[in-house]
Coordinates of C-alpha atoms and ligand atoms in Angstrom, one line a residue:
X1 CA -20.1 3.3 -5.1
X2 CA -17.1 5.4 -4.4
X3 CA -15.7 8.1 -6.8
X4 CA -13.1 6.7 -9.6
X5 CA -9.6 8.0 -8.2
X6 CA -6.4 6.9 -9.7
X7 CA -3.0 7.5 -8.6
X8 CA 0.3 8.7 -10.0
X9 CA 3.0 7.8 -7.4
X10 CA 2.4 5.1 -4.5
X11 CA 4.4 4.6 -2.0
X12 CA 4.2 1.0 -0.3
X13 CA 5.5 0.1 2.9
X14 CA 6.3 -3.4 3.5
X15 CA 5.7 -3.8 -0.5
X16 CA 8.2 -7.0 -0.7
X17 CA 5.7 -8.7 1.7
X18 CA 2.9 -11.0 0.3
X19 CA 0.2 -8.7 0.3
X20 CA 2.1 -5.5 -0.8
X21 CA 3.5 -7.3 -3.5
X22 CA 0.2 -8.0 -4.8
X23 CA -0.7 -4.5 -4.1
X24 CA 2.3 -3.1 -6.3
X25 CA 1.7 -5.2 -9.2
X26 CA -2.0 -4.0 -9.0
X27 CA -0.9 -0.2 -8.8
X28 CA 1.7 -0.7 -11.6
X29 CA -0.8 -2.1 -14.2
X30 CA -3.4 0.9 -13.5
X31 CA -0.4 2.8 -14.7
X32 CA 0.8 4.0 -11.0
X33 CA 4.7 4.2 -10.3
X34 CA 5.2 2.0 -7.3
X35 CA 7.9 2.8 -4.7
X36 CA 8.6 -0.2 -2.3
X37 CA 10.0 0.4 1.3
X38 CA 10.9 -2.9 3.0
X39 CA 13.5 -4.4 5.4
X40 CA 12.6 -7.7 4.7
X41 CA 12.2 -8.9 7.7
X42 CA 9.3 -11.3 6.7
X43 CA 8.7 -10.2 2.8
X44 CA 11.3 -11.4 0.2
X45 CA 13.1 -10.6 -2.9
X46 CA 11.3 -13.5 -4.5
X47 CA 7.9 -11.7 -4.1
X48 CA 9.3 -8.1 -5.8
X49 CA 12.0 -10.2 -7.9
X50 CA 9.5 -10.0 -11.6
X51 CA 9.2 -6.1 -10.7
X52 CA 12.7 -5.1 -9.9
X53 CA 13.4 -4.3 -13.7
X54 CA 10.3 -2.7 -14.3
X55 CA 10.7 1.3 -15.1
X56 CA 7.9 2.4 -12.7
X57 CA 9.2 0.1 -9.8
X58 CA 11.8 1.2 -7.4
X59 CA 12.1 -1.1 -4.0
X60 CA 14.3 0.9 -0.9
X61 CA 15.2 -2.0 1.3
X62 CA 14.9 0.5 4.7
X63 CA 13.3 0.6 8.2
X64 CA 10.2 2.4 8.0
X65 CA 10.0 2.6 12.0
X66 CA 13.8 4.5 11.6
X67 CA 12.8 6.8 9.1
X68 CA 10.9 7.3 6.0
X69 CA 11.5 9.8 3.8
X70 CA 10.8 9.6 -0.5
X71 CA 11.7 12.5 -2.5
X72 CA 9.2 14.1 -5.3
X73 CA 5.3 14.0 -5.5
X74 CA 3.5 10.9 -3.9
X75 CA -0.3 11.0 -4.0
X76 CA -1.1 7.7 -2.2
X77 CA 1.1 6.1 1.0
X78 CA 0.0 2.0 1.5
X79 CA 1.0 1.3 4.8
X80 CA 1.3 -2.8 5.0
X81 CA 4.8 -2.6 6.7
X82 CA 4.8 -5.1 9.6
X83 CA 4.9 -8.4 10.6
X84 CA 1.7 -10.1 10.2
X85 CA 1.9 -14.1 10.9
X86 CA 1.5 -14.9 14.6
X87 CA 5.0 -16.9 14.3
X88 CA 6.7 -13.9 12.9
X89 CA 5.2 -11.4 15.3
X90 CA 5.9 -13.5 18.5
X91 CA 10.1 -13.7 16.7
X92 CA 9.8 -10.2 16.1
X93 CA 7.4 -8.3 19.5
X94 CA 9.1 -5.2 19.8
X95 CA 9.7 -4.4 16.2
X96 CA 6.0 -5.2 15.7
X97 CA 5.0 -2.5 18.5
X98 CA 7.7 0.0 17.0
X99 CA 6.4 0.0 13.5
X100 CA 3.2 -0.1 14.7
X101 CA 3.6 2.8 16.5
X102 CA 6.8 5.2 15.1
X103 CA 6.3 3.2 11.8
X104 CA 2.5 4.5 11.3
X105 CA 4.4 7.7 12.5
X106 CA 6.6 8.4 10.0
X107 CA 4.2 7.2 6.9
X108 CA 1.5 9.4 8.4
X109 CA 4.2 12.4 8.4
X110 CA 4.9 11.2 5.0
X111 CA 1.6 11.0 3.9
X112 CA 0.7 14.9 5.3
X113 CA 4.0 16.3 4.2
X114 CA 3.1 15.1 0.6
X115 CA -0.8 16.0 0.6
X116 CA -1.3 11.8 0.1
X117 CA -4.3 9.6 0.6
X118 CA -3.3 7.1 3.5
X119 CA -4.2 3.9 4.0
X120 CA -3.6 1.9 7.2
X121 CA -4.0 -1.9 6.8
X122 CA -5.4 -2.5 10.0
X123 CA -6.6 -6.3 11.1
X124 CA -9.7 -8.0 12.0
X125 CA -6.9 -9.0 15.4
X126 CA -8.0 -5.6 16.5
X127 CA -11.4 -7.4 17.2
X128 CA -9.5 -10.2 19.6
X129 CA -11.0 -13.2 20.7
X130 CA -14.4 -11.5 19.4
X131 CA -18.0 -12.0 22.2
X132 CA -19.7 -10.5 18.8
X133 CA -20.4 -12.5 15.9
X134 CA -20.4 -11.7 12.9
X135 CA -17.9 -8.9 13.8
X136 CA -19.2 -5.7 12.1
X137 CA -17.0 -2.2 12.3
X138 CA -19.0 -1.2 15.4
X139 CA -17.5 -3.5 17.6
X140 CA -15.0 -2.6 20.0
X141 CA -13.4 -6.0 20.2
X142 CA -11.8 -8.2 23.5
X143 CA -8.4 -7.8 23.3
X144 CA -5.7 -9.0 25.8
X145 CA -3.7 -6.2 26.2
X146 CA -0.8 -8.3 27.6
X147 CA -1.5 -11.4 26.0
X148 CA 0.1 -13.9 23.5
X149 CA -0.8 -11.4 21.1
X150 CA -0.9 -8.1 22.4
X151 CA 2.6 -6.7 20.4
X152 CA 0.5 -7.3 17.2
X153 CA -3.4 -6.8 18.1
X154 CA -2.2 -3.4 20.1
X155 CA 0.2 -2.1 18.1
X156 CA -2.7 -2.4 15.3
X157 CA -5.1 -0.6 17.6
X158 CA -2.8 2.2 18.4
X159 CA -1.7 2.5 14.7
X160 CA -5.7 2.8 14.3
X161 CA -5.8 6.0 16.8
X162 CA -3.0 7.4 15.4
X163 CA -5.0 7.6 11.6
X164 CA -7.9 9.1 13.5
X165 CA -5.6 11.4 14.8
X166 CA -3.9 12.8 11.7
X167 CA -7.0 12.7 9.8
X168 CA -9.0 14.6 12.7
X169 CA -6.3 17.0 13.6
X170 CA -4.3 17.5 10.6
X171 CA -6.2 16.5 8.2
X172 CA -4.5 14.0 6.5
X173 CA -6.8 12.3 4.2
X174 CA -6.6 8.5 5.6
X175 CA -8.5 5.3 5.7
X176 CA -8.4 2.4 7.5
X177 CA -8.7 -1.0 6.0
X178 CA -9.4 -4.1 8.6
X179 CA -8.1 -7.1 6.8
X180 CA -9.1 -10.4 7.7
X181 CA -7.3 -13.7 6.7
X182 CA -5.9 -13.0 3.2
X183 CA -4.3 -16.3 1.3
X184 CA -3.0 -16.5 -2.1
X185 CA 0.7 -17.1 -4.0
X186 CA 3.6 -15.5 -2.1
X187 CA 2.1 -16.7 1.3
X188 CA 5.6 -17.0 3.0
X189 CA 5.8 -21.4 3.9
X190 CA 7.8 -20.4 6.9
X191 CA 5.5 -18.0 8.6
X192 CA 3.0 -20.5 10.4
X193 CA 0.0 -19.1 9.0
X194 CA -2.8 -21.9 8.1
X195 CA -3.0 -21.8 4.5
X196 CA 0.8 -22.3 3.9
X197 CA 1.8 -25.1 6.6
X198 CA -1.7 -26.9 5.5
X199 CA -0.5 -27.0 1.8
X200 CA 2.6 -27.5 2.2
X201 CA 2.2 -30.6 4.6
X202 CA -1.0 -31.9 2.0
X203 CA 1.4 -31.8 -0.8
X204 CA 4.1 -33.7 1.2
X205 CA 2.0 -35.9 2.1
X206 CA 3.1 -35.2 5.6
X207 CA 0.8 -34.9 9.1
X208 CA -1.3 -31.7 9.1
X209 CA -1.0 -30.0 11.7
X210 CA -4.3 -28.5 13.4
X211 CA -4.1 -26.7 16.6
X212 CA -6.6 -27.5 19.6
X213 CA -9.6 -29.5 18.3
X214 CA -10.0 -27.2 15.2
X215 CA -12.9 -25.9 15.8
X216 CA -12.1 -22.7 15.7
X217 CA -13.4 -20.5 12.8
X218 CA -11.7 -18.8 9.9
X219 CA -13.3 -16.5 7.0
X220 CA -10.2 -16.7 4.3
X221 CA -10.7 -13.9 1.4
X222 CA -8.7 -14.7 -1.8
X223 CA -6.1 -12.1 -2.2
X224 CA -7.2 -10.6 -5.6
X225 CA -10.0 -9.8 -3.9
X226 CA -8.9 -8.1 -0.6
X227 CA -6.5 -6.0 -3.5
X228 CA -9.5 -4.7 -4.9
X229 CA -11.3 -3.5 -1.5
X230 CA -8.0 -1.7 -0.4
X231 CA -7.3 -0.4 -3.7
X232 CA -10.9 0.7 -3.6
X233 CA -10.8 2.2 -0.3
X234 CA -8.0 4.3 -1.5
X235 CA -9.7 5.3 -4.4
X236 CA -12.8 6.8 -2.2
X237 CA -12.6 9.8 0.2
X238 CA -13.6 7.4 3.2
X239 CA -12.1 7.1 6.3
X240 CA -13.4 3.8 7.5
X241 CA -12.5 2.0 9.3
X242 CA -13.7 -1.3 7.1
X243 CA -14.0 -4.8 6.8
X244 CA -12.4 -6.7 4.3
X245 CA -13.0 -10.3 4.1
X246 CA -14.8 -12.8 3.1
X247 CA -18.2 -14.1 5.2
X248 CA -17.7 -17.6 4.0
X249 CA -16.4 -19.4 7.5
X250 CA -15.4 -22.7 8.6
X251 CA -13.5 -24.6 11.2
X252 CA -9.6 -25.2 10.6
X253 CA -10.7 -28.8 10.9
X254 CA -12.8 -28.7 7.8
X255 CA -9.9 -26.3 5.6
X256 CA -8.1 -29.4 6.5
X257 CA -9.8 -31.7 4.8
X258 CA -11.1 -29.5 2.1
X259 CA -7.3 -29.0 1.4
X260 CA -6.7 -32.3 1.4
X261 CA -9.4 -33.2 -0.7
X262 CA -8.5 -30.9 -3.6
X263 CA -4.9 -32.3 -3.2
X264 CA -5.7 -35.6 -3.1
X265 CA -3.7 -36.3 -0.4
X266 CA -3.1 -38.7 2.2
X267 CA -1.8 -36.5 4.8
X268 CA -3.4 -37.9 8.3
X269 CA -4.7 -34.9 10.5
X270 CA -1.8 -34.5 13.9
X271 CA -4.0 -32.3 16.7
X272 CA -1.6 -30.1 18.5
X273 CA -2.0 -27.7 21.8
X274 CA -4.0 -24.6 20.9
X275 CA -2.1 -21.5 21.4
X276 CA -3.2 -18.6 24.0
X277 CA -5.7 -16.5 23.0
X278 CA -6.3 -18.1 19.4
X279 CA -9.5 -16.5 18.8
X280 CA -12.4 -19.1 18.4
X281 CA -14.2 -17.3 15.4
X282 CA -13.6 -15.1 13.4
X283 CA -16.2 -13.9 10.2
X284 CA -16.3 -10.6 9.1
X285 CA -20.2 -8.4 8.7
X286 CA -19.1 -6.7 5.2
X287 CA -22.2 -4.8 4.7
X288 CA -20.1 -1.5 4.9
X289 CA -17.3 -2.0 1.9
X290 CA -20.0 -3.3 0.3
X291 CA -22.3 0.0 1.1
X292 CA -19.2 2.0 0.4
X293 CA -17.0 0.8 -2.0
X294 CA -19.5 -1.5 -3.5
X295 CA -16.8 -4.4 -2.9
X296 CA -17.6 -7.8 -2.5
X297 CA -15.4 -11.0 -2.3
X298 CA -15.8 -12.9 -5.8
X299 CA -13.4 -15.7 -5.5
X300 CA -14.7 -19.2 -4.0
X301 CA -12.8 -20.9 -1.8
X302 CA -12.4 -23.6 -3.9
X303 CA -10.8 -21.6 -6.7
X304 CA -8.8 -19.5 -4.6
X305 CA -7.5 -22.6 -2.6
X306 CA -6.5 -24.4 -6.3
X307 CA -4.6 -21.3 -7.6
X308 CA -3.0 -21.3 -4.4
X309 CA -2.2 -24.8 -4.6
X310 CA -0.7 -24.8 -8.2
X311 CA 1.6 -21.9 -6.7
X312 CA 3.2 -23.5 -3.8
X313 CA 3.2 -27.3 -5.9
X314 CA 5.8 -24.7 -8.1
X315 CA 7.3 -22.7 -5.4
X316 CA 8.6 -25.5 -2.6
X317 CA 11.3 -23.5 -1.4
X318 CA 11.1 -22.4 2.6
X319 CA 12.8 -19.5 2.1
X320 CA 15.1 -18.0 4.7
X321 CA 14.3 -14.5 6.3
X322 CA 17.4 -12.0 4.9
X323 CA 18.3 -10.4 8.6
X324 CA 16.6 -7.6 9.3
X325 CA 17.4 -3.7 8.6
X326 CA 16.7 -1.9 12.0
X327 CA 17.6 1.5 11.8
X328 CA 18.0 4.0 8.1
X329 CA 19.8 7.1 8.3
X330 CA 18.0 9.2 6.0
X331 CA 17.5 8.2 2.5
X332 CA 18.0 4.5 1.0
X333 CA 20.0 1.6 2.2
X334 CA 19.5 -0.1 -1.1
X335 CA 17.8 0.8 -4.3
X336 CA 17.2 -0.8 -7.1
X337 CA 14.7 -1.1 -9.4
X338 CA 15.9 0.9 -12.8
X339 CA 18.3 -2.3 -13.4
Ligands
NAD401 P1 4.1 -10.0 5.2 O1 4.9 -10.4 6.4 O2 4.1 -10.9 4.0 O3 4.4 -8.5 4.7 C1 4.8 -7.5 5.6 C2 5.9 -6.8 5.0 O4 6.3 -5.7 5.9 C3 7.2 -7.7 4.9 O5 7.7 -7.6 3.5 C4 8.2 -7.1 5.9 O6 9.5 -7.3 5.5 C5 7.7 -5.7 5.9 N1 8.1 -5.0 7.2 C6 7.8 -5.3 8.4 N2 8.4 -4.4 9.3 C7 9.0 -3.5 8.6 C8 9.7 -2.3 8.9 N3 9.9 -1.9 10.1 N4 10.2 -1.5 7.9 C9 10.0 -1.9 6.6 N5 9.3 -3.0 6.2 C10 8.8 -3.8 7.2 O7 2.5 -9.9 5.7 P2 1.2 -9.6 4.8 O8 0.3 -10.8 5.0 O9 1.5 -9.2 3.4 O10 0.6 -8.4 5.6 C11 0.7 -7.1 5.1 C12 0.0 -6.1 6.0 O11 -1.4 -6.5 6.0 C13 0.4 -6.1 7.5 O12 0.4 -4.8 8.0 C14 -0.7 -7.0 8.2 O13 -0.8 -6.7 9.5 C15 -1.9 -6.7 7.3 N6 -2.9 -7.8 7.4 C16 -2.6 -8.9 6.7 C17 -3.5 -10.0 6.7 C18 -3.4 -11.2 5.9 O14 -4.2 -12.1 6.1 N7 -2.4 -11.4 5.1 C19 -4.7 -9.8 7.6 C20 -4.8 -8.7 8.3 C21 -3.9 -7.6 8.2
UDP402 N1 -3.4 -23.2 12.7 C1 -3.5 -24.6 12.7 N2 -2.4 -25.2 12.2 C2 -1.3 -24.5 11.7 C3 -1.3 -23.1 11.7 C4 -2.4 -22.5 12.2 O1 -4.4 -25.2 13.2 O2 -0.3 -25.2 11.3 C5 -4.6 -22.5 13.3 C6 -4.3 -21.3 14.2 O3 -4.2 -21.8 15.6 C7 -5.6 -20.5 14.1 C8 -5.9 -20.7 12.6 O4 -5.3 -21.9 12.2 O5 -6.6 -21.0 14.8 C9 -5.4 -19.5 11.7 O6 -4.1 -19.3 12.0 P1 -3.1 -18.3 11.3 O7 -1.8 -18.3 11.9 O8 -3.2 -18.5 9.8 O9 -3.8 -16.9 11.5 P2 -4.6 -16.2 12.7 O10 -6.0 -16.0 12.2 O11 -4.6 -17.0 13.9 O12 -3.9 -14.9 12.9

């Protein structure tokens, strides 16, 4: 079990994005302050919107690959910032590689400059189209480096070299978290990902739409609990990286029809062409957070998928993407937050 750490002042790139906005309500109710950097170019306004007025909340709608730069103490730098949804990734390949690369730059510079714990959420993608199974730290992975997928699965990997770097040479104190498929509330409907389109189509009672034969294999971890494993890999001194996920796995054909089922809906199943170098399983070994951080997943899949479900029945709305900031002189675009 790691050592109870708590923080004073966070700083969280891409914190108006699904999982970072997660993350910031988390840090502000363990009595953190919580500054956001985001250009929204997948998160949303809608995800920060209940924090904006809060007095320990202050979102900087900036381009973390153009600069990034906070003023006063900041003991812990999150590092989410990037698009994560193959659909928004393939929109969006070179920004993925820059923030990847100058992005994880500048918050590592941040992070050393400040004397901050660093935390890189990394991806099980790094793994690729994975000849290991379950895929356990270890692994090296079997990545196409100019695939479908390379802008996000390498710019991942080189943000991964780039921690090792600071912390070995600089000694920044970093960790690296490898997330695998997170799902909850705030899951962007436009993005593509699985979990949205499939509810989203279920509750219209419209086709579902599974790619290939869906037999492909997912392990989806509720996001409450892939909040706690980062939030506990920050609070330890270990540089990872590691897994968080959750081992329960199934094919894309049978989250189908479990969605379906818990809808009650009469949505038929529409197969559609498999996209280049979908990975064909994917389950995470999670025998190190748990060795660690003590972490393991606690939510089922049922619960998680009904919470999500009440969530999106509320929040129909396909939101549209605000265009992009791409380059920050120093200091904010935008601030708000004491409003
Ligand atoms: P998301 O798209 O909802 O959030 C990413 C956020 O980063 C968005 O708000 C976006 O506007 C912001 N962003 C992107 N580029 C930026 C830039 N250059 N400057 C400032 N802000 C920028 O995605 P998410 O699912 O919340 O993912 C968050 C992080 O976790 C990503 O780094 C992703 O790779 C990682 N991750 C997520 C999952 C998952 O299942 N959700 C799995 C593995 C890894
Ligand atoms: N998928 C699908 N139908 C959709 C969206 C995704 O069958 O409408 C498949 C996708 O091809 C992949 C899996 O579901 O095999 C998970 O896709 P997602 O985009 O959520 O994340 P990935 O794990 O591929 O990054």
């Amino acid at each position: 079990m790691s050592p109870k750490r708590t923080f004073q002042r966070a700083v969280v790139t891409g914190g108006a994005g699904f999982l970072g906005s997660h993350l910031s309500d988390a840090l502000l109710a363990s009595g953190c302050e919580v500054v956001c950097v985001d250009n929204l170019c997948t998160g949303s306004r809608e995800n920060i919107g209940h924090l904006l007025g809060h007095p320990r909340f202050t979102f900087v709608r900036s381009d973390v690959s153009a600069a990034l730069h906070v003023d006063g103490p900041v003991d812990l730098v999150l590092h989410l910032a990037s698009p994560a949804s193959p659909v928004a990734y393939t929109r969006l390949a070179i920004e993925t590689l820059r923030v990847g690369s100058q992005g994880t730059s500048n918050a590592l510079e941040l992070a050393g400059e400040k004397g901050a714990r660093f935390i890189l959420t990394s991806t099980s993608e790094v793994y690729g189209d994975p000849l290991q199974h379950p895929q356990s730290e270890s692994y090296w992975g079997n990545v196409n480096p100019v695939g479908e997928r390379s802008m996000y699965d390498e710019a991942k990997r080189f943000a991964e070299a780039l921690t090792i770097a600071h912390a070995t040479r600089r000694g920044v104190d970093a960790g690296i978290v490898r997330i695998f498929n997170t799902y909850g509330p705030r899951l962007q409907s436009g993005d593509g990902r699985v979990i949205p389109n499939f509810i989203r189509q279920a509750l219209a009672d419209d086709p579902m739409t599974v790619h290939g034969d869906g037999t492909q294999t997912r392990s989806l971890c509720y996001v409450d609990d892939t909040v706690e494993g980062i939030l506990r890999l920050a609070a330890s001194p270990h540089l990872g990286p590691v897994n968080i996920g959750n081992p329960e796995e199934l094919t894309v054909a049978e989250l189908a029809h479990r969605i379906r089922g818990l809808i009650g809906s009469a949505s038929p199943l529409r197969h559609l062409g498999l996209p280049a170098d979908d990975p064909k399983v994917r389950c995470p070994d999670i025998s190190l957070a748990d060795t660690l951080l003590g972490w393991k997943p606690s939510v089922t899949l049922d619960d998680g998928l009904l919470r999500t479900i009440a969530w999106f029945s509320n929040n129909q709305e396909v939101p549209d993407f605000e265009p992009a900031v791409t380059s920050s002189p120093r200091g904010p675009k935008e601030k708000s937050g004491q409003s």
